[in-house]
JSON list of C-alpha atoms in Angstrom, two decimals:
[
{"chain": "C", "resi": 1, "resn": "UNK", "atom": "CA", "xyz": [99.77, 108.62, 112.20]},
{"chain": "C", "resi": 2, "resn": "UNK", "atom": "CA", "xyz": [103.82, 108.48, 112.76]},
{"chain": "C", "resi": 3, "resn": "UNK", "atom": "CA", "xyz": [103.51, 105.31, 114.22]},
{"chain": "C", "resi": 4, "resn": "UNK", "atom": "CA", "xyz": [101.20, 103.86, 110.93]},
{"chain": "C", "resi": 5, "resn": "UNK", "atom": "CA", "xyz": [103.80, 105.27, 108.59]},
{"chain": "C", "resi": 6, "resn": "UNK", "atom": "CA", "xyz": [106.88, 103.71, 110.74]},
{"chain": "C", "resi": 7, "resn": "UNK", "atom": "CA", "xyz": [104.84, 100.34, 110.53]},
{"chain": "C", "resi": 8, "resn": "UNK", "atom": "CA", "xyz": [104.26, 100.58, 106.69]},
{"chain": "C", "resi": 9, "resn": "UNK", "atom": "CA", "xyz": [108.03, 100.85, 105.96]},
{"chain": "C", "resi": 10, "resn": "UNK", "atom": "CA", "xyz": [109.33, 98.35, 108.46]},
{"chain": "C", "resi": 11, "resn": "UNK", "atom": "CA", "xyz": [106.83, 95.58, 106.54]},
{"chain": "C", "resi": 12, "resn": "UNK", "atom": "CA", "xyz": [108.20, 97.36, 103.40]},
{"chain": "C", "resi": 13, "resn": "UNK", "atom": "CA", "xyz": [112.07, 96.42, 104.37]},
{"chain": "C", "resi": 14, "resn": "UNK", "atom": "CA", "xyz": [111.53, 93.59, 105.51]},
{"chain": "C", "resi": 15, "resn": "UNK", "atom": "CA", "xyz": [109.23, 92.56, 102.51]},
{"chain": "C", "resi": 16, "resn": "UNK", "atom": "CA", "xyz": [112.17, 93.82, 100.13]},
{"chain": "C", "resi": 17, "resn": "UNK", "atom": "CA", "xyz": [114.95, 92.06, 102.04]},
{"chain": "C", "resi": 18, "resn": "UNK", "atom": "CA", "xyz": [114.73, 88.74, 100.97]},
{"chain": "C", "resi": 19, "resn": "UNK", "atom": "CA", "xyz": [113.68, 89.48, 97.32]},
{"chain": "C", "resi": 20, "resn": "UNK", "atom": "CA", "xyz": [117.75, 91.65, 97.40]},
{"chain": "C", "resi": 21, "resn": "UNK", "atom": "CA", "xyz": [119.52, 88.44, 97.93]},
{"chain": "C", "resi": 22, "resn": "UNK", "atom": "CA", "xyz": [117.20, 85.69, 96.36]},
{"chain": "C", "resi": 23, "resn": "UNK", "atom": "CA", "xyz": [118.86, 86.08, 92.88]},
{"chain": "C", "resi": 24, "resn": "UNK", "atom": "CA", "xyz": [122.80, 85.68, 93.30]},
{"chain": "C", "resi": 25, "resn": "UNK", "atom": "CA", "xyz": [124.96, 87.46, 90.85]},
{"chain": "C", "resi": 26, "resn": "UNK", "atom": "CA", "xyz": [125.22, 85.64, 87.13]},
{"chain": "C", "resi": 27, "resn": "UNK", "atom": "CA", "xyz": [128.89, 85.69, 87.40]},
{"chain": "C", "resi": 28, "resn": "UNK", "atom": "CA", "xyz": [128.45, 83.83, 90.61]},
{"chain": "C", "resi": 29, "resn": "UNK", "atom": "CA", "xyz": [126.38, 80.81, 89.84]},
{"chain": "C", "resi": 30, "resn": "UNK", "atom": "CA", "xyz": [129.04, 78.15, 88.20]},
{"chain": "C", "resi": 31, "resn": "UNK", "atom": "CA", "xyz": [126.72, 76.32, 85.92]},
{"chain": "C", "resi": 32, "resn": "UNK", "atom": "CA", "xyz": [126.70, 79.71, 83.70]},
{"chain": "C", "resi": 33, "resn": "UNK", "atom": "CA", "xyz": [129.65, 79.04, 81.93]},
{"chain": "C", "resi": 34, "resn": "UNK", "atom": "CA", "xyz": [128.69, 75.98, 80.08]},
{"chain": "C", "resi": 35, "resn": "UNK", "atom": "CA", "xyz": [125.59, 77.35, 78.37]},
{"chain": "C", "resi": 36, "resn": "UNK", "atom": "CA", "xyz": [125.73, 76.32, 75.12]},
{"chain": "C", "resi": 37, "resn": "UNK", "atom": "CA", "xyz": [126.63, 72.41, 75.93]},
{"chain": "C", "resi": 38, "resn": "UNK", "atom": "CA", "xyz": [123.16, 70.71, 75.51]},
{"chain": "C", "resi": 39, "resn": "UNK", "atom": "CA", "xyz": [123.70, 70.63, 71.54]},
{"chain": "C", "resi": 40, "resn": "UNK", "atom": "CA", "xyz": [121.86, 67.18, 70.65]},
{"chain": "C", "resi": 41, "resn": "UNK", "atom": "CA", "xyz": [118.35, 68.96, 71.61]},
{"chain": "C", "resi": 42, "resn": "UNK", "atom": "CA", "xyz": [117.25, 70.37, 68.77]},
{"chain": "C", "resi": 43, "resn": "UNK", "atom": "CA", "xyz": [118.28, 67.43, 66.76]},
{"chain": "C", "resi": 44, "resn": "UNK", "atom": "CA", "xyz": [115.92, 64.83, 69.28]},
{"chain": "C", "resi": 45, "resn": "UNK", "atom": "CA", "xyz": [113.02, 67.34, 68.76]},
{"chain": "C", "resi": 46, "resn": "UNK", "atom": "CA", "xyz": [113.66, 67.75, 65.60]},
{"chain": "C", "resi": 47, "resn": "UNK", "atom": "CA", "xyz": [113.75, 63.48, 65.22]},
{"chain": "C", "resi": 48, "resn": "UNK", "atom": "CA", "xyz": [110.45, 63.43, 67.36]},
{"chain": "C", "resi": 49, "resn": "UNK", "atom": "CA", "xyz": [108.71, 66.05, 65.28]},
{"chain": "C", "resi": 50, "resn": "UNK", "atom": "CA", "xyz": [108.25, 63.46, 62.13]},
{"chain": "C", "resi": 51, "resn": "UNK", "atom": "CA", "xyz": [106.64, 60.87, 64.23]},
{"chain": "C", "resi": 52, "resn": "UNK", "atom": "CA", "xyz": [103.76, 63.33, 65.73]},
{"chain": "C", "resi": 53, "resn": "UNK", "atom": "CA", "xyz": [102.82, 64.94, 62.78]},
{"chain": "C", "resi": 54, "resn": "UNK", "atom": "CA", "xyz": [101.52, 61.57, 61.08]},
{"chain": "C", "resi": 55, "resn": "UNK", "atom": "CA", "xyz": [99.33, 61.06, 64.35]},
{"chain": "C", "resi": 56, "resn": "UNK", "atom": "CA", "xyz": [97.67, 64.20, 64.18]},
{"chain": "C", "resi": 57, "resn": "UNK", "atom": "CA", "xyz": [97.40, 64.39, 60.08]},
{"chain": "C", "resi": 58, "resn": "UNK", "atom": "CA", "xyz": [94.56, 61.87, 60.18]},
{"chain": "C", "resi": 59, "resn": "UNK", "atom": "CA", "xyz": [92.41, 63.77, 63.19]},
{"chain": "C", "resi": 60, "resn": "UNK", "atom": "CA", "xyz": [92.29, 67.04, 60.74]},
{"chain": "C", "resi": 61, "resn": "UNK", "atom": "CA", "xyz": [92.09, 65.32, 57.79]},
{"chain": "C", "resi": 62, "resn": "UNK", "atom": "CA", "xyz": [88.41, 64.27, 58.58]},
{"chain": "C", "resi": 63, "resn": "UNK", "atom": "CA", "xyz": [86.56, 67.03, 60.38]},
{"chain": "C", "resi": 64, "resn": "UNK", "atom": "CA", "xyz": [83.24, 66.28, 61.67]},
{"chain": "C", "resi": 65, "resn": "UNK", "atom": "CA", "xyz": [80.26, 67.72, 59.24]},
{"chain": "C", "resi": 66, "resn": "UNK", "atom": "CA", "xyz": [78.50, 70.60, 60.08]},
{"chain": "C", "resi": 67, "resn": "UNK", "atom": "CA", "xyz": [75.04, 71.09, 59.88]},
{"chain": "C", "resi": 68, "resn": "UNK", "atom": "CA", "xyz": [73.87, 74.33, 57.45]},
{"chain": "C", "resi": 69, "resn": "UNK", "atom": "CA", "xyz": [71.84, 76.72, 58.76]},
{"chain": "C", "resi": 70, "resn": "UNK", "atom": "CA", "xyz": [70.04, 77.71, 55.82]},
{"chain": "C", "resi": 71, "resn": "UNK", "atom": "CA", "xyz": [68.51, 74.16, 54.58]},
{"chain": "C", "resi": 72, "resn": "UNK", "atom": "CA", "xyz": [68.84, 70.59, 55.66]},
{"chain": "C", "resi": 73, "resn": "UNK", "atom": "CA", "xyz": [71.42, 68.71, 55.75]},
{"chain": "C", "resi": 74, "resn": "UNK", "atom": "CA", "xyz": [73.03, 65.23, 56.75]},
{"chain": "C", "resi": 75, "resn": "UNK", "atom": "CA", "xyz": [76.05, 65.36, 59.83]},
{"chain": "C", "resi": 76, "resn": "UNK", "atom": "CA", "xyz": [77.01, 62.20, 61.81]},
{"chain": "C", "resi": 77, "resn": "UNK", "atom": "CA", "xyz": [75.02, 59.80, 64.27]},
{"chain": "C", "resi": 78, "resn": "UNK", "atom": "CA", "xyz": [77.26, 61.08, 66.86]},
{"chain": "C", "resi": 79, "resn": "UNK", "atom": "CA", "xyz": [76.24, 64.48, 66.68]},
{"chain": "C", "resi": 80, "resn": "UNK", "atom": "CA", "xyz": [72.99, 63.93, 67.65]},
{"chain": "C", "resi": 81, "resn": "UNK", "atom": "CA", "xyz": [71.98, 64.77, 71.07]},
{"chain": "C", "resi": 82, "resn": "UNK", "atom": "CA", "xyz": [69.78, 62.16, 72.66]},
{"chain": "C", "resi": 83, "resn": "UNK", "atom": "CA", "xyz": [68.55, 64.00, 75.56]},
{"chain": "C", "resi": 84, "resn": "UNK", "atom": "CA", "xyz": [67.00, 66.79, 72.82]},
{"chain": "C", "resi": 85, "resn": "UNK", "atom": "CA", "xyz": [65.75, 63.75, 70.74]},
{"chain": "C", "resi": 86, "resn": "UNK", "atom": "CA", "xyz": [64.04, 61.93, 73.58]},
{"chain": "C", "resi": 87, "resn": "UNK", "atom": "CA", "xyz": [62.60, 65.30, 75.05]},
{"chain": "C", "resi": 88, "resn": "UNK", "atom": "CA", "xyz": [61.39, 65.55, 70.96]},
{"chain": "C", "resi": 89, "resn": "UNK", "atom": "CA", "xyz": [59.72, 62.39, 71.25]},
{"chain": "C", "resi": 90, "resn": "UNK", "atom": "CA", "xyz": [58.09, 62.77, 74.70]},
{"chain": "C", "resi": 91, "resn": "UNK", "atom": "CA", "xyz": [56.43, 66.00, 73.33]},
{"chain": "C", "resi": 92, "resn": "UNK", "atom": "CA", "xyz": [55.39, 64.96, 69.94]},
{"chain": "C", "resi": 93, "resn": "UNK", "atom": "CA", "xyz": [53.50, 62.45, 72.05]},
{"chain": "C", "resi": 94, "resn": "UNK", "atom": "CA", "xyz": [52.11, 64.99, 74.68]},
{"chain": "C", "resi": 95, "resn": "UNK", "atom": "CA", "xyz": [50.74, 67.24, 71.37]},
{"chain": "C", "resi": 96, "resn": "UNK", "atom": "CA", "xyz": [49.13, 64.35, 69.66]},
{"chain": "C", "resi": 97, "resn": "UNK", "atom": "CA", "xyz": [47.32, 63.35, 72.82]},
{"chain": "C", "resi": 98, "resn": "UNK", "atom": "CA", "xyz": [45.90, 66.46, 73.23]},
{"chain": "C", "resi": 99, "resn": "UNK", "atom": "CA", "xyz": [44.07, 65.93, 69.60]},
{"chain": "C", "resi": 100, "resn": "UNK", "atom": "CA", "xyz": [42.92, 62.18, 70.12]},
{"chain": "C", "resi": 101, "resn": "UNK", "atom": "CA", "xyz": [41.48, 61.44, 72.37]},
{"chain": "C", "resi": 102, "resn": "UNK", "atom": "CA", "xyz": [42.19, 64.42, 74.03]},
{"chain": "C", "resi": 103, "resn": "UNK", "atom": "CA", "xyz": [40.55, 67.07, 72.01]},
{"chain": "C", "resi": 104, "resn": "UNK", "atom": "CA", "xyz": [37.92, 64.48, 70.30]},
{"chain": "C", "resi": 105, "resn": "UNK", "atom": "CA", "xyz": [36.44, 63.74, 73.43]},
{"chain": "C", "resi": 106, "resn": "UNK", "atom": "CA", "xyz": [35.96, 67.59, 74.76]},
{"chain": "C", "resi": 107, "resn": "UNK", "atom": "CA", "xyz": [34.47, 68.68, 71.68]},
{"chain": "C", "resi": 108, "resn": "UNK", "atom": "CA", "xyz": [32.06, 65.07, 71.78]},
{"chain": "C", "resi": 109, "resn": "UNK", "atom": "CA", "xyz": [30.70, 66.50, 75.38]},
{"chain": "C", "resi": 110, "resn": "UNK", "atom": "CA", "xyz": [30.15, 69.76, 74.05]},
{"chain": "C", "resi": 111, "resn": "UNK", "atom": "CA", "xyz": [27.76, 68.64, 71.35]},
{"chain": "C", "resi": 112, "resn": "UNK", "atom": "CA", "xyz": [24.39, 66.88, 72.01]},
{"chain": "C", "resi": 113, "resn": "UNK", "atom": "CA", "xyz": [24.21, 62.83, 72.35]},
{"chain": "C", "resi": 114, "resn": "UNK", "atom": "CA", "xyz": [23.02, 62.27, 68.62]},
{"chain": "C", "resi": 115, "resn": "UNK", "atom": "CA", "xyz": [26.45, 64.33, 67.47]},
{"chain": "C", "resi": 116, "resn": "UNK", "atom": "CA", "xyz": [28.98, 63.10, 69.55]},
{"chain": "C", "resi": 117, "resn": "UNK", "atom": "CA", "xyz": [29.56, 60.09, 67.18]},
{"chain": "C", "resi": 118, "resn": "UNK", "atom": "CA", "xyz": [30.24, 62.19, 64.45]},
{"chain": "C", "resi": 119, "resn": "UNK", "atom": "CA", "xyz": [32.49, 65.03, 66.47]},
{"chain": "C", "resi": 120, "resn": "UNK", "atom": "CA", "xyz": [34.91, 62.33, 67.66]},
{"chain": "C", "resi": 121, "resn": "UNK", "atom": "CA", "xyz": [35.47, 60.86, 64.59]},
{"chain": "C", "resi": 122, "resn": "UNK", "atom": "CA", "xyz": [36.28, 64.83, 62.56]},
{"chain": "C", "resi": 123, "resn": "UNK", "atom": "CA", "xyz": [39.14, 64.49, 64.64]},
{"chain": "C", "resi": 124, "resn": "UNK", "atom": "CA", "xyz": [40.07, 60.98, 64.21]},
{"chain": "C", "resi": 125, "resn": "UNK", "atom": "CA", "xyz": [39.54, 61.62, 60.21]},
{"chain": "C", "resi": 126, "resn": "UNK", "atom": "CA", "xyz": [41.98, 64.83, 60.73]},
{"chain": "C", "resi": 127, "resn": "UNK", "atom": "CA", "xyz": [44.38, 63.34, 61.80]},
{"chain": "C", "resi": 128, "resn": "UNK", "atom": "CA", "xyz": [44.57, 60.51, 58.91]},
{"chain": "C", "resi": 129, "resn": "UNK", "atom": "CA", "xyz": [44.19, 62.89, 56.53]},
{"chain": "C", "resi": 130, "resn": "UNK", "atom": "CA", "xyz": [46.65, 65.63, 57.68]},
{"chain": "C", "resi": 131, "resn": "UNK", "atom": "CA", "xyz": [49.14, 63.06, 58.19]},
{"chain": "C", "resi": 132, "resn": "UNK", "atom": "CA", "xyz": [48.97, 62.41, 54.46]},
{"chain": "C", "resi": 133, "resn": "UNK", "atom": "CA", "xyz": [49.15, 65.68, 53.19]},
{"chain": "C", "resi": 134, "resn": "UNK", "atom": "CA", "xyz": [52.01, 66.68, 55.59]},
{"chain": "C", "resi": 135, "resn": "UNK", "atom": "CA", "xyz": [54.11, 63.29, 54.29]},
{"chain": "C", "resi": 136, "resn": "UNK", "atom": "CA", "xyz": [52.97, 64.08, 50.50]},
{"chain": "C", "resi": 137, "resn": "UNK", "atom": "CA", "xyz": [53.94, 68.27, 50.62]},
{"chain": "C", "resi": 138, "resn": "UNK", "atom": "CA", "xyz": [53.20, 69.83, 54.24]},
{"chain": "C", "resi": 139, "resn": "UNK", "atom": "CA", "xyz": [56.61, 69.37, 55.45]},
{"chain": "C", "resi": 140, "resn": "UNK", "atom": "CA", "xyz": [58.57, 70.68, 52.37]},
{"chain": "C", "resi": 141, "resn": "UNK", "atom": "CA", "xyz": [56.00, 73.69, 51.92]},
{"chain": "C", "resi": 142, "resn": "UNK", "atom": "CA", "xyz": [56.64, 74.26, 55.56]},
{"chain": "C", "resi": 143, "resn": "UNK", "atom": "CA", "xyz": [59.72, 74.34, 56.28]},
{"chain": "C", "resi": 144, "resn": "UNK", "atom": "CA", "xyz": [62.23, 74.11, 53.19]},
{"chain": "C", "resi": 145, "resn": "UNK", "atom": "CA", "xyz": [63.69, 77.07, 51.60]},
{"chain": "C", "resi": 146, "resn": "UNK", "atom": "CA", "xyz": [61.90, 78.39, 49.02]},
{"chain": "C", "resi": 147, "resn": "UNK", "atom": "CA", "xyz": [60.44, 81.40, 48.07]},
{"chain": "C", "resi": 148, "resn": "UNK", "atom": "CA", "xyz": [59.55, 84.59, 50.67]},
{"chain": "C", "resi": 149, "resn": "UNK", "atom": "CA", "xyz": [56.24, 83.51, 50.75]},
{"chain": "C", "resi": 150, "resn": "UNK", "atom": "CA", "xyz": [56.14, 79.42, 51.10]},
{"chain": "C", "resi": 151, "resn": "UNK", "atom": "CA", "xyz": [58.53, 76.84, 51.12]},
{"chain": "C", "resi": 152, "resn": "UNK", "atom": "CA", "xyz": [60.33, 74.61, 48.02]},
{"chain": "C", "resi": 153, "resn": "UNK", "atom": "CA", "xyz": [59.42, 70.87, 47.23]},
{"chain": "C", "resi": 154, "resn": "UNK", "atom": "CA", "xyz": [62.91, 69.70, 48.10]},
{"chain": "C", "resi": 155, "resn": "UNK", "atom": "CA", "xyz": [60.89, 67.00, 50.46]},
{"chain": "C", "resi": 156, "resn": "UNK", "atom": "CA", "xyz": [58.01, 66.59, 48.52]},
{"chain": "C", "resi": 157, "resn": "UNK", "atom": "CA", "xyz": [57.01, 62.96, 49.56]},
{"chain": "C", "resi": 158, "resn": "UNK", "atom": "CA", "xyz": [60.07, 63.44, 52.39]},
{"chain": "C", "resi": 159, "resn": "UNK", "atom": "CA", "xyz": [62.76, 62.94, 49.65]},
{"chain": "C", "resi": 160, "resn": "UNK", "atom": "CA", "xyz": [65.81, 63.53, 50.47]},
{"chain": "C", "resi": 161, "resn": "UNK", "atom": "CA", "xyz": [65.52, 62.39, 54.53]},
{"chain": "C", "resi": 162, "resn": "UNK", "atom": "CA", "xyz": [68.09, 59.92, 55.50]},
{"chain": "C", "resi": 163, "resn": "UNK", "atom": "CA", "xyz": [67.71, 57.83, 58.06]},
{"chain": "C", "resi": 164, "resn": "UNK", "atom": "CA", "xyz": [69.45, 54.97, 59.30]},
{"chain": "C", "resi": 165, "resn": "UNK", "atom": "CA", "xyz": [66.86, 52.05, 57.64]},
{"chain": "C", "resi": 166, "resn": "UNK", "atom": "CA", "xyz": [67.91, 53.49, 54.69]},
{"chain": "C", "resi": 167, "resn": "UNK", "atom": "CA", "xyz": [71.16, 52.33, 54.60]},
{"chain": "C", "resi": 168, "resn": "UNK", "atom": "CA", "xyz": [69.91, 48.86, 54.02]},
{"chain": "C", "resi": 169, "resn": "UNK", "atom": "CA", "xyz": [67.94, 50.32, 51.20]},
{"chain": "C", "resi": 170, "resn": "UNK", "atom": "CA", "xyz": [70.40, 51.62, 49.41]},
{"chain": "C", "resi": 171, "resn": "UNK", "atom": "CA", "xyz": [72.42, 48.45, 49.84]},
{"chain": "C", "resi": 172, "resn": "UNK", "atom": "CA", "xyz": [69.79, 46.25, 48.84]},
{"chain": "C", "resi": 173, "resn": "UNK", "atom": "CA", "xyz": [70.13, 48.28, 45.46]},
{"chain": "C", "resi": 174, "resn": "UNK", "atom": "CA", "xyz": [73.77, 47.29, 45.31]},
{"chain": "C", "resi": 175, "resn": "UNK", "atom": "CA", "xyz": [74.54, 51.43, 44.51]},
{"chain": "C", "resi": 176, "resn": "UNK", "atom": "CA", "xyz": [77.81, 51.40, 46.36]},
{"chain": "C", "resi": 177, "resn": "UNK", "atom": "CA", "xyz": [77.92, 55.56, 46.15]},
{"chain": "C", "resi": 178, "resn": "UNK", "atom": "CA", "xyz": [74.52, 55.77, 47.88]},
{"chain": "C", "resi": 179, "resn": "UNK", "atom": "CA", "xyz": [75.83, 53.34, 50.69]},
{"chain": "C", "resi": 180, "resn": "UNK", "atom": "CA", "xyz": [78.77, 55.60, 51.35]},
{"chain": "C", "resi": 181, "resn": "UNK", "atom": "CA", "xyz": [76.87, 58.86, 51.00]},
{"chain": "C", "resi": 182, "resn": "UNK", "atom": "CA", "xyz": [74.55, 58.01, 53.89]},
{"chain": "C", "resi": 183, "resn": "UNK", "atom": "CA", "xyz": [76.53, 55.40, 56.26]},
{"chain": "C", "resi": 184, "resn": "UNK", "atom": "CA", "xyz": [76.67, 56.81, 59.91]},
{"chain": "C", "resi": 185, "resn": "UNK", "atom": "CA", "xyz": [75.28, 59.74, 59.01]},
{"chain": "C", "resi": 186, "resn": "UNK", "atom": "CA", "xyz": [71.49, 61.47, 59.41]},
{"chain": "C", "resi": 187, "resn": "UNK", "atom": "CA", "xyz": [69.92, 64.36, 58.13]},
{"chain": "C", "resi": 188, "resn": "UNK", "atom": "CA", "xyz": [69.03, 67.22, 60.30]},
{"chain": "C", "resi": 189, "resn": "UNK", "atom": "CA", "xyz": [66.42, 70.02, 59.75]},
{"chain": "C", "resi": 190, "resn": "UNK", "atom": "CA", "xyz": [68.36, 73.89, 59.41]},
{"chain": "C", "resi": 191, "resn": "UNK", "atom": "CA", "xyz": [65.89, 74.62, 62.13]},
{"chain": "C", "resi": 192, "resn": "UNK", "atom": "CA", "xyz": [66.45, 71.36, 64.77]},
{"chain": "C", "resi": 193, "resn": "UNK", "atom": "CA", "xyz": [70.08, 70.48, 64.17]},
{"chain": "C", "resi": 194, "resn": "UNK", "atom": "CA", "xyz": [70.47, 68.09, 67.15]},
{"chain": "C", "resi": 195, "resn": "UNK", "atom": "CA", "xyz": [67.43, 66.12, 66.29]},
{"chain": "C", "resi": 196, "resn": "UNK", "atom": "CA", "xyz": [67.16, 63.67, 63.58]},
{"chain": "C", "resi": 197, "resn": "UNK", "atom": "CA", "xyz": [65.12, 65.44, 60.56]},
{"chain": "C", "resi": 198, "resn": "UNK", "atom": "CA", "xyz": [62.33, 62.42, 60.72]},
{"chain": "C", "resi": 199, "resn": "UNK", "atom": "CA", "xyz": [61.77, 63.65, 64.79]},
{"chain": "C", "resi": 200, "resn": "UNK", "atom": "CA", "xyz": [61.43, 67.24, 63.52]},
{"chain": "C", "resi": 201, "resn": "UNK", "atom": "CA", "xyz": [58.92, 66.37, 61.15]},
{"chain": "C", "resi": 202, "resn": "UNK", "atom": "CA", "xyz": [56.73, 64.46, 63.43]},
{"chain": "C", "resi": 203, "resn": "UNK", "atom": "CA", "xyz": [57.06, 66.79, 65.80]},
{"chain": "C", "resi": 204, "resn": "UNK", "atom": "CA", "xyz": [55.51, 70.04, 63.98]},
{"chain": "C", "resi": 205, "resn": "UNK", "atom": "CA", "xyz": [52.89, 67.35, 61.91]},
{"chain": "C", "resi": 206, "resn": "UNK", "atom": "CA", "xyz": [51.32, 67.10, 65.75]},
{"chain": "C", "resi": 207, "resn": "UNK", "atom": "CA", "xyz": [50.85, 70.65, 65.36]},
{"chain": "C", "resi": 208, "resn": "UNK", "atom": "CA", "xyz": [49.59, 70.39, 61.97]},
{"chain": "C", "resi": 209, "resn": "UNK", "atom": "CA", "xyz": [46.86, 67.91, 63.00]},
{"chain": "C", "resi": 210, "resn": "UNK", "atom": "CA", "xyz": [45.80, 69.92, 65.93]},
{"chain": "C", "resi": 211, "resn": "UNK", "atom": "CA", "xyz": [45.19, 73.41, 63.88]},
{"chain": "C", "resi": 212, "resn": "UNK", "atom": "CA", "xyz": [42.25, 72.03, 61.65]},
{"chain": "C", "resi": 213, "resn": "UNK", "atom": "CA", "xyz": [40.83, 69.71, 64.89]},
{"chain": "C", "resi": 214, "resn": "UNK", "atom": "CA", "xyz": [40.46, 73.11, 66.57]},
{"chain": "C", "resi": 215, "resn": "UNK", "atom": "CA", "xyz": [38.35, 74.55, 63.78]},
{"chain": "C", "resi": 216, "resn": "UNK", "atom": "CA", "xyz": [35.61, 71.44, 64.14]},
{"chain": "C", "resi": 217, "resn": "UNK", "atom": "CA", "xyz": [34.90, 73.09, 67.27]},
{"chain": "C", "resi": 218, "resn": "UNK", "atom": "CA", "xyz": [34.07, 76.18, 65.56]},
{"chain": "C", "resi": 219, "resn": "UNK", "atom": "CA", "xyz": [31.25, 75.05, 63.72]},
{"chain": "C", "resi": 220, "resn": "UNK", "atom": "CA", "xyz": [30.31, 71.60, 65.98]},
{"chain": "C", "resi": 221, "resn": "UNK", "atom": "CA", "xyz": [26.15, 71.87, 65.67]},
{"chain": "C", "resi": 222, "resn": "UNK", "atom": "CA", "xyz": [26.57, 75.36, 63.67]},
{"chain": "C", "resi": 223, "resn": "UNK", "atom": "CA", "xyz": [26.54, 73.93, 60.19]}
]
């Protein structure tokens, strides 16, 4: 134990050694006499300071929009994520295969041969007309703000969702304030806000078109 302790406070002193005469008195060093000489300093900062703050007045004049998270709202093409968008897509197409022909034709083998005819095409015919209602006031009673209990009409006949054809619209119309109000930019659902708002809609109308296509199998050869 003697020996562990001598061993610890030779590495100590010798540790402690070096650190003693690393630093060299201040009196000693010769450049600490002329401390105050660099004068022109603050004046070259103070010259450079002018010509930065012009650069960096334009970058935080114009922050990018931010999508609100209580009802939609339009931010810039570039915020858009394309990998969410395409992954959107892929399963918006996944969903609607699993109503036509996917669920048409499991419900058609279900039924006897003088009603498959007529199963197949209650989902074909749901799917036209769901599509309809959803465009006309689905979406907005779906998923607007509204009241506790259902949804507002702020996209009754999907008014309101900008996309990027409708930039020509609006120019077509020669309204120079509508142009500006929707160039480079897209509107985003409060509920998808990397996703363009038209992708979102599609999206849960797939699920809207599957709900009633379930029900035909319900009743199929029961009424």
């Amino acid at each position: 134990m003697t020996a562990l302790s001598r061993s610890f406070l030779c590495a100590l002193l010798a540790l402690s050694a070096p650190l003693a005469w690393a630093d060299p008195p201040a009196e000693a060093t010769p450049s600490s006499a002329p401390a105050s000489a660099p004068g022109p300093a603050p004046q070259a900062a103070a010259a450079g300071a002018p010509a930065a703050a012009p650069a960096a007045a334009p970058a935080a004049a114009s922050p990018p929009a931010s999508p609100s998270t209580t009802e939609p709202s339009l931010i810039l093409n570039s915020q858009i994520n394309s990998g969410d968008t395409a992954w959107m897509l892929a399963s918006m197409a996944l969903v609607l295969m699993m109503t036509v022909p996917g669920l048409a034709l499991f419900y058609g083998g279900m039924v006897r041969k003088k009603n498959v005819l007529a199963t197949l095409m209650q989902s074909f015919a749901i799917t036209c007309l769901v599509t309809l209602l959803w465009y006309v006031i689905g979406y907005s009673l779906a998923f607007t703000p509204g009241t506790p209990y259902v949804g507002g009409l702020s996209r009754l006949f999907m008014n309101g969702v900008i996309y990027i054809k409708d930039v020509a619209a609006a120019a077509a119309t020669k309204d120079t304030p509508a142009v500006e109000a929707v160039i480079g930019k897209v509107s985003v659902s409060h509920l998808g806000v990397t996703i363009p708002e038209t992708v979102y809609a599609m999206f849960q109308l797939t699920f809207a078109i599957i709900t009633p296509a379930l029900i035909c199998g319900a009743f199929a050869e029961r009424m």
